[in-house]
XYZ file of C-alpha atoms in Angstrom:
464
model
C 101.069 142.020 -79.581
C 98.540 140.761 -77.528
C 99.363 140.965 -73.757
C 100.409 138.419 -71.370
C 97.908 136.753 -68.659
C 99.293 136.605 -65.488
C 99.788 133.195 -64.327
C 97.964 133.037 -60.164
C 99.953 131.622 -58.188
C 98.928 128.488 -56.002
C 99.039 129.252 -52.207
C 100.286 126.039 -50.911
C 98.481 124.956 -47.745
C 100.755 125.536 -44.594
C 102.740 123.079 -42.269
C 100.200 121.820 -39.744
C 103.112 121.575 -37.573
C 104.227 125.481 -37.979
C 100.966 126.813 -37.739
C 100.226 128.511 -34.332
C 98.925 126.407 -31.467
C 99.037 123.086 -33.588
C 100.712 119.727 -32.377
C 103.646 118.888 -33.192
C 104.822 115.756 -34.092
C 106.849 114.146 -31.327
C 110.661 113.272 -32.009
C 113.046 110.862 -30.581
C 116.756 110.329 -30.442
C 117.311 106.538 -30.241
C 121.184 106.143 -28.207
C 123.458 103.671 -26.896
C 125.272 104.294 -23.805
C 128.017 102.016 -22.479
C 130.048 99.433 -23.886
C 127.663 97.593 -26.410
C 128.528 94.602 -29.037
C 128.087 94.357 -32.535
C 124.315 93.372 -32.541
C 122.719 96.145 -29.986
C 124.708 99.002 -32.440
C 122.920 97.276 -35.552
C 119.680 97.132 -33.448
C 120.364 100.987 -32.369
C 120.746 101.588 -36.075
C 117.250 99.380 -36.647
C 115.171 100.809 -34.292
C 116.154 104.424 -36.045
C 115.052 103.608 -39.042
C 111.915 102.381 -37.449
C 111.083 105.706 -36.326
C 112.000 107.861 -39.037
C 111.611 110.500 -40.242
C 110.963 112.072 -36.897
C 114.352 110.988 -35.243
C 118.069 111.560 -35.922
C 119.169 108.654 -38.084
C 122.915 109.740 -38.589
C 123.003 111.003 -35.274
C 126.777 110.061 -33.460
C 127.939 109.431 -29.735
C 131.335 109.912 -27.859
C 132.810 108.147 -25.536
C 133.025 111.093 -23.243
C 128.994 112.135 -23.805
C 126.422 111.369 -21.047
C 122.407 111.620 -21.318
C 122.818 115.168 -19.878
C 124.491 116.457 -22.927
C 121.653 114.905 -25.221
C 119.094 116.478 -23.099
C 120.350 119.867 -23.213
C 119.933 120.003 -27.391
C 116.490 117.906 -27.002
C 114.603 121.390 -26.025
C 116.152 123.719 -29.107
C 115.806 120.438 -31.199
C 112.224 119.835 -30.178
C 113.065 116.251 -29.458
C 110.317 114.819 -26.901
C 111.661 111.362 -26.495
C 115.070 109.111 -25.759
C 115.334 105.353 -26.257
C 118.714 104.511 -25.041
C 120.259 101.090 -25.365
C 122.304 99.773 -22.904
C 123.854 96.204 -22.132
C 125.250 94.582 -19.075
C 126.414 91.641 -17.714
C 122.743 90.656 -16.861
C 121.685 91.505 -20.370
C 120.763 94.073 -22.272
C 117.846 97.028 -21.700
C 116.207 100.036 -23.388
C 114.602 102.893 -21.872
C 112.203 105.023 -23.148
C 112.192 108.195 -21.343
C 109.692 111.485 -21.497
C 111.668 114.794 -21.851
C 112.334 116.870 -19.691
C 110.754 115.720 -16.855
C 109.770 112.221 -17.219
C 108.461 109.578 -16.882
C 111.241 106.808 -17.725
C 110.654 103.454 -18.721
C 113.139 100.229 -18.275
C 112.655 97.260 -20.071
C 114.770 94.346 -20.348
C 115.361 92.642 -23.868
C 113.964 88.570 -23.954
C 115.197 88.414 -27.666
C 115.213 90.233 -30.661
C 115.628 89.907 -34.364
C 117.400 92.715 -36.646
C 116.071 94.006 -40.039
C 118.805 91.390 -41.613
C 117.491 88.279 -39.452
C 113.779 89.184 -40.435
C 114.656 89.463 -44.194
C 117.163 86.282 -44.574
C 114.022 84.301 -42.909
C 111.750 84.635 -45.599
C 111.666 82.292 -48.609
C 111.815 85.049 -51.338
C 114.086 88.159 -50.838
C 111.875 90.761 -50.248
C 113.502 95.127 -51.299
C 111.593 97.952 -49.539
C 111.283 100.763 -51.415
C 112.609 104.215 -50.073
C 109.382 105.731 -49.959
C 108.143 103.352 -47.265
C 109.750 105.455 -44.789
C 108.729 109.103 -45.404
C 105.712 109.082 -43.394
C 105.999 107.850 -39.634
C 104.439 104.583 -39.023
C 101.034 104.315 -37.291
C 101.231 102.122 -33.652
C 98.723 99.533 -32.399
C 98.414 98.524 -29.299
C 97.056 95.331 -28.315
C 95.939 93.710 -24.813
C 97.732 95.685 -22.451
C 96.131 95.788 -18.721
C 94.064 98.820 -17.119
C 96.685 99.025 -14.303
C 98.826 101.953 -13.781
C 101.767 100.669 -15.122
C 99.855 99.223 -18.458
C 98.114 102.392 -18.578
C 101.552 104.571 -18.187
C 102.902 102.413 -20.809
C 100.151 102.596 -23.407
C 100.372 106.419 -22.611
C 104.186 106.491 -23.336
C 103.696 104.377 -26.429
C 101.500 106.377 -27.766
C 102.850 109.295 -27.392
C 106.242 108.267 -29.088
C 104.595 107.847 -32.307
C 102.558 110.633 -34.056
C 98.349 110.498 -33.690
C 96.260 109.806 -36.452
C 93.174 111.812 -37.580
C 91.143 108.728 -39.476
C 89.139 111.878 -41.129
C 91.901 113.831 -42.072
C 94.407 111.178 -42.932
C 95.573 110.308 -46.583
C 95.825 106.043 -47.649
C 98.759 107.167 -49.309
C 100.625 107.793 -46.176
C 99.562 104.602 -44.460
C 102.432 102.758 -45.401
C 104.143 101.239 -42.182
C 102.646 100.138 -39.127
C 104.253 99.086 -35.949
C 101.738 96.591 -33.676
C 102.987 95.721 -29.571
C 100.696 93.106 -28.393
C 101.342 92.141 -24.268
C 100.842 89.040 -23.184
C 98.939 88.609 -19.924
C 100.529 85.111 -18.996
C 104.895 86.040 -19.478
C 104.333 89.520 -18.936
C 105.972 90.291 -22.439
C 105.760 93.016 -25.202
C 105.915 91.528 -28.571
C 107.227 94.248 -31.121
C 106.681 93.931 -34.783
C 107.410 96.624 -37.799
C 105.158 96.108 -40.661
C 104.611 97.546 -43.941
C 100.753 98.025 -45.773
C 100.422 96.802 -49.028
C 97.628 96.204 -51.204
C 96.780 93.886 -53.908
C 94.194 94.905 -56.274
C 90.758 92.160 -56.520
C 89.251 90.775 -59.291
C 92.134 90.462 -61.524
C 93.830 87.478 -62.560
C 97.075 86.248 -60.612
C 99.277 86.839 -63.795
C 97.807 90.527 -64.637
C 98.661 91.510 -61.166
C 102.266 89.969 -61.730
C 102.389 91.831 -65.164
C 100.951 95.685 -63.745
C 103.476 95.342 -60.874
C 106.636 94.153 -63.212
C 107.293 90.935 -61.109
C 107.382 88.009 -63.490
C 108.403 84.581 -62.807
C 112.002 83.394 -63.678
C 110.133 80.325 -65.535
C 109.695 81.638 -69.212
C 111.625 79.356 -71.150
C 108.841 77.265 -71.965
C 106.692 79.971 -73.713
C 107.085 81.619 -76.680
C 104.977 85.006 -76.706
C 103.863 86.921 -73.579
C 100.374 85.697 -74.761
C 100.935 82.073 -73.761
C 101.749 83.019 -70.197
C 98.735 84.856 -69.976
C 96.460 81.981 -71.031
C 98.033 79.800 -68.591
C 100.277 77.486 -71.086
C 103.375 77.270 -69.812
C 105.541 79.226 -66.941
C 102.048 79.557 -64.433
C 102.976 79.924 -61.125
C 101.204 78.381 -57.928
C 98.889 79.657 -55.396
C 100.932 78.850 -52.755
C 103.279 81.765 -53.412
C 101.189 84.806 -52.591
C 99.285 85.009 -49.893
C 95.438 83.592 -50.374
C 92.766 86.555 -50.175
C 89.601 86.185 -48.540
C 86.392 88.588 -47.579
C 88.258 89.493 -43.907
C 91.063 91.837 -45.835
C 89.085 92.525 -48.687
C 88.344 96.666 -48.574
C 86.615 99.135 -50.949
C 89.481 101.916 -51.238
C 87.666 105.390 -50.651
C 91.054 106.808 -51.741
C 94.203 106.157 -53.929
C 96.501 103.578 -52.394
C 99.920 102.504 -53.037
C 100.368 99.966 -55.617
C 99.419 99.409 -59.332
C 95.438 99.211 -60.035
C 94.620 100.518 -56.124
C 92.477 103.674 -57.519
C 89.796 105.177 -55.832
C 86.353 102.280 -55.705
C 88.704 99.253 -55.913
C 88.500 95.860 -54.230
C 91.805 95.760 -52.671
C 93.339 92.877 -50.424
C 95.889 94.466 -47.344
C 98.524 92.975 -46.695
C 101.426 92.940 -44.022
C 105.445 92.515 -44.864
C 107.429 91.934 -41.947
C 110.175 94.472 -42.066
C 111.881 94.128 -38.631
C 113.189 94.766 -36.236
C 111.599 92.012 -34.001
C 111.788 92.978 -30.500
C 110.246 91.039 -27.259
C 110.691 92.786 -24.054
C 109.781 92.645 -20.599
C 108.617 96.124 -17.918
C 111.153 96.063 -14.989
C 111.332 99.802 -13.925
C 109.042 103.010 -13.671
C 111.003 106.009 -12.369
C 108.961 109.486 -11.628
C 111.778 111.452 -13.357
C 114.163 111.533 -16.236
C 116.480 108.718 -15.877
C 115.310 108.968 -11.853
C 113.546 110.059 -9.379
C 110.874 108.430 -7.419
C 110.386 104.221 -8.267
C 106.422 104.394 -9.004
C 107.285 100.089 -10.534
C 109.285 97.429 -10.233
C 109.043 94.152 -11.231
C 110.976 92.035 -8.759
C 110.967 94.408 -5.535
C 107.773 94.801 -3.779
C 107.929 97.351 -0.340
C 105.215 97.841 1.863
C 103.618 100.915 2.825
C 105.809 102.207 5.480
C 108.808 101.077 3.820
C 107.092 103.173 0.664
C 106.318 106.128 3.244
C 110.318 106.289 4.813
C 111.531 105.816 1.223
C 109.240 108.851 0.258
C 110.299 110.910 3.050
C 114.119 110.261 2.581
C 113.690 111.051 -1.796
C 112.276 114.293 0.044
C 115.062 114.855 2.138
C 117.351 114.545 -0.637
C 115.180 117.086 -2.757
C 115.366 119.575 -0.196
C 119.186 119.098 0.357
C 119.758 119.537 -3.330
C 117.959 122.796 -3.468
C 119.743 124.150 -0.432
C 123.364 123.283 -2.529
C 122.299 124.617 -5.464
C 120.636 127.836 -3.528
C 124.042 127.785 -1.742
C 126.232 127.542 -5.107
C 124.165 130.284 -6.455
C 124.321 132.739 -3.380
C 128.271 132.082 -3.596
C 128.394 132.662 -7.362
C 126.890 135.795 -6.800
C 128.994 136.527 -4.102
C 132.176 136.018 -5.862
C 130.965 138.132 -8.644
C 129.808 141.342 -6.085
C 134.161 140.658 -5.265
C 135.406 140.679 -8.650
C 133.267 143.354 -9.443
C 134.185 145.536 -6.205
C 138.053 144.442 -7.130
C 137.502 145.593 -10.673
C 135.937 149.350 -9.459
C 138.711 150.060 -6.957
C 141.360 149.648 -9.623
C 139.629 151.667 -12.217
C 139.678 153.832 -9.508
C 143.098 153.912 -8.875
C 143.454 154.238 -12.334
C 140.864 157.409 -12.429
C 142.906 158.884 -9.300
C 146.199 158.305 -11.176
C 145.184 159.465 -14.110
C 143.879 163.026 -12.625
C 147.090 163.502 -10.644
C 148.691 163.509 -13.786
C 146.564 166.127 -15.451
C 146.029 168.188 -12.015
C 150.301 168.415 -12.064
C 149.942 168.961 -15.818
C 147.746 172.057 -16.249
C 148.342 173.458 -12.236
C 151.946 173.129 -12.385
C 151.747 172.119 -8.929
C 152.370 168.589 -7.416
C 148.978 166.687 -6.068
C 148.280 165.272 -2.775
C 147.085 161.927 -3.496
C 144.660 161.778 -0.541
C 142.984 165.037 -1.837
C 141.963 162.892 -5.165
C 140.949 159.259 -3.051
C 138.831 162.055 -0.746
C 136.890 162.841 -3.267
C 133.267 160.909 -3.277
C 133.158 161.385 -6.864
C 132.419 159.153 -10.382
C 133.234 161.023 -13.167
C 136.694 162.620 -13.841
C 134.957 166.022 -14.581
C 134.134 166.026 -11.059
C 138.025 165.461 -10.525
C 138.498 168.126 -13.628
C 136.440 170.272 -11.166
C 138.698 170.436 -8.241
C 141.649 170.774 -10.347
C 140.205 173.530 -11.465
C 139.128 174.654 -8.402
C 142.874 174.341 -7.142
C 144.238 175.890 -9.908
C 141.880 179.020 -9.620
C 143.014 179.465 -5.328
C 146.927 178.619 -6.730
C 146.144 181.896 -9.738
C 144.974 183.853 -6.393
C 148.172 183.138 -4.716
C 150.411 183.881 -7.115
C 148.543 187.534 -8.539
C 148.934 188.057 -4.161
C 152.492 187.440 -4.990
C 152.796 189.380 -8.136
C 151.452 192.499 -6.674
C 154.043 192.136 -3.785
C 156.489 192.219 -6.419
C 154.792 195.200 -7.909
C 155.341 197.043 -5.424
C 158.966 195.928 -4.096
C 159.642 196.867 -8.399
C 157.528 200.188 -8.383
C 159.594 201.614 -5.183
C 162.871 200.527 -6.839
C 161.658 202.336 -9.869
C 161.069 205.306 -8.120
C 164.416 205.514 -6.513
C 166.037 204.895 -10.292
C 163.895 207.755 -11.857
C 164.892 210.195 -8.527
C 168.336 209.795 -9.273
C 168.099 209.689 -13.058
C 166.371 213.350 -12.479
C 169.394 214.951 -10.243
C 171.333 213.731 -12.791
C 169.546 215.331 -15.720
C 169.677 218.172 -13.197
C 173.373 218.659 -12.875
C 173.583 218.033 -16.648
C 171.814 221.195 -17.424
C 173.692 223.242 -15.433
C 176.841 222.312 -17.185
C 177.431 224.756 -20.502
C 176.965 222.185 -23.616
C 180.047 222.233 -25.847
C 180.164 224.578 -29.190
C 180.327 222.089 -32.071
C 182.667 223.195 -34.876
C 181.175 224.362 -38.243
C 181.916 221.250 -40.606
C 182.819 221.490 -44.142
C 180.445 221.204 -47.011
C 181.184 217.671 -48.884
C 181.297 218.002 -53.107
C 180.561 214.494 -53.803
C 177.029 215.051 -51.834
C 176.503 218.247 -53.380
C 176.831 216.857 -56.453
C 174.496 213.671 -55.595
C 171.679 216.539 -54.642
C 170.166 217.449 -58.231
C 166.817 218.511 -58.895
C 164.277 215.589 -60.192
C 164.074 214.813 -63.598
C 160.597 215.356 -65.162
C 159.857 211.645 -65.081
C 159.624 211.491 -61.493
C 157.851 214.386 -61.074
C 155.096 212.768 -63.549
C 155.115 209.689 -61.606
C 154.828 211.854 -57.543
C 151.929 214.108 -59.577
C 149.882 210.286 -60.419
C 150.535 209.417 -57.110
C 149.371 212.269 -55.512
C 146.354 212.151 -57.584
């Protein structure tokens, strides 16, 4: 049989965002905070889907959470962003705030327009495909102002959304597109969500409609495909699509999205509206997260000392916030130095207990509890030690004791065998009594016979 070729495996190129020392796309978690109605949660819910896939779109709130709780799992999450929603009874705001340390962003909502308002507006219902929203959306920014707070804005804007390497990037992937424009005159930020389509050049109207699968409702006048084609019945007009000129006219250098957009087309791009449809105004800058220092507002204008005493009192309250927490962390400590000195003395109570116990046990003798606390000792075979120590001085005392009792014994002794010798004394002078010849017994002369020659065998092997 002839042998099997091994198959190579293809090494798949790696995540650019797992590789060491590469960017990572940012991430957001889009909240509400507050009491909200009906329309901010669907514009919550929007502005999710907006940003996807880098955000948390089935991501729920309590009642009892606050932004605190959020930004402890942003770090382990990698989430780099918040836009929190939040309404009041002088309208309704979003801020867009840098993690961990800030900057944060208020803006105040003129009017907006959810995904449902943008779609029901349109003359023909319009269905977005799912893959539309795999890839981020690219941002545009349009006409903001050199000053710091247009240039903090543009910075925070851009950051939110991930950057785009024209020489690197795929058309394929260039499927949404999210364009703020400011106006110079109202101060306003218009927000539109767009997706990138393309329509292939060069081909007739009606092939177009065919390749893509979208034919008109109007075929009841035609009897083969064919007479559609040629334009005899069921033609549409040119006001329904969009009319195509040299200004979004491209040569693909790439594949795009859509039937007949191969690589050296003439392809027309497009824009669909997909909403939400947002238009906002800048009231707040803060320093911080969610605080800290006011480098913006809209409506309050200080001077320069008033700016100087409000600097010097944000100070104030820094330093006063470090001293607490210094303060709660010097008492922490101290409270655990207690528990822990609590915590040794009764393990040494235990230790002392414990050791009087055994010291009674194996010395037979009852310990002096101050003898055992005296002892500047941590192990118990230090405490083992002078037990033993004990018990060997206690052995000492008693073989003092034992030989006293020797002796007091040995001299009673002495007087015992004296005596018992004058006794033996006078016994031998007495004359011992004649015993009387006894009789000879027939029943144990009889018993006495001389061994058989069995037994004699058996002493002779034993002997041998």
């Amino acid at each position: 049989m002839p042998k099997k070729s091994k198959s190579r495996s293809q090494k798949s190129e790696p995540d650019p965002s797992t590789v060491l020392g590469a960017k990572k796309d940012p991430k957001c978690f889009v909240l509400q905070m507050g009491t909200v109605g009906e329309s901010i949660k669907r514009l919550k819910q929007d502005l999710r889907r907006m940003m996807e896939p880098n955000t948390a779109a089935r991501l729920k709130e309590a009642r009892s959470n606050v932004l605190k709780d959020f930004l402890v799992m942003a770090g382990p999450l990698g989430v780099t962003h918040m836009m929190v929603l939040s309404s009041t009874q002088f309208g309704s705001y979003l801020r867009v705030s840098k993690t961990p340390q800030g900057p944060t962003m208020t803006f105040k909502l003129d009017t907006y327009s959810l995904v449902s308002d943008v779609a029901a507006s349109k003359k023909r219902a319009v269905s977005y495909h799912a893959n539309v929203y795999i890839h981020a959306p690219f941002l545009i920014l349009n006409n903001f102002p050199k000053d710091e707070a247009g240039r903090l804005m543009s910075t925070l804007f851009r950051n939110l959304f991930p950057a785009m390497n024209v020489q690197t990037m795929k058309l394929a992937e260039c499927r949404r597109v999210v364009l703020m424009t400011y106006s110079n005159e109202t101060k306003m930020i218009e927000l539109r969500h767009y997706e990138v389509t393309g329509t292939v050049q060069g081909v007739d109207r009606r092939f177009r409609r065919l390749a893509a699968d979208r034919l008109p409702k109007n075929l009841g006048k035609v009897n083969d495909i064919a007479d559609y084609m040629m334009g005899e019945g069921g033609a549409t007009s040119a006001s329904e699509g969009e009319e195509d000129d040299a200004e979004n006219t491209v040569e693909l250098e790439q594949k795009f999205n859509g039937a007949g957009n191969l690589q050296g087309a003439k392809t027309a791009i497009r824009l669909k509206e997909i909403g939400p449809r947002i238009t906002m105004q800048l009231i707040k800058i803060q320093e911080d997260f969610n605080g800290g220092k006011v480098l913006f507002h809209e409506h309050i204008h200080r001077s320069p000392e008033e700016i100087e005493a409000l600097d010097k009192m944000m100070e104030e309250k820094r330093l006063e916030k470090i001293r607490k927490k210094n303060q709660q962390l010097a008492n922490v400590e101290k409270k655990k130095k207690e528990k822990e000195k609590e915590k040794s003395n009764e393990t040494a109570d235990d230790d002392v207990a414990e050791n009087m116990e055994w010291y009674e046990k194996e010395v037979g003798k009852k310990a002096n509890k101050e003898d055992f606390e005296n002892v500047q000792v941590e192990k118990v075979k230090d405490y083992r030690k002078f037990a033993k120590k004990n018990k060997n001085s206690q052995v000492e005392d008693q073989d003092e004791h034992q030989v006293e009792e020797k002796e007091k014994s040995g001299g009673m002794k002495r007087k015992q065998a004296g005596a018992a010798e004058n006794s033996t004394k006078f016994q031998k002078t007495q004359p011992k009594p004649q015993k009387s010849p006894q009789k000879a017994d027939p029943v144990k002369e009889k018993s006495k016979k001389a061994p058989t020659g069995k037994v004699l065998r058996k002493r002779a092997k034993a002997t041998k």
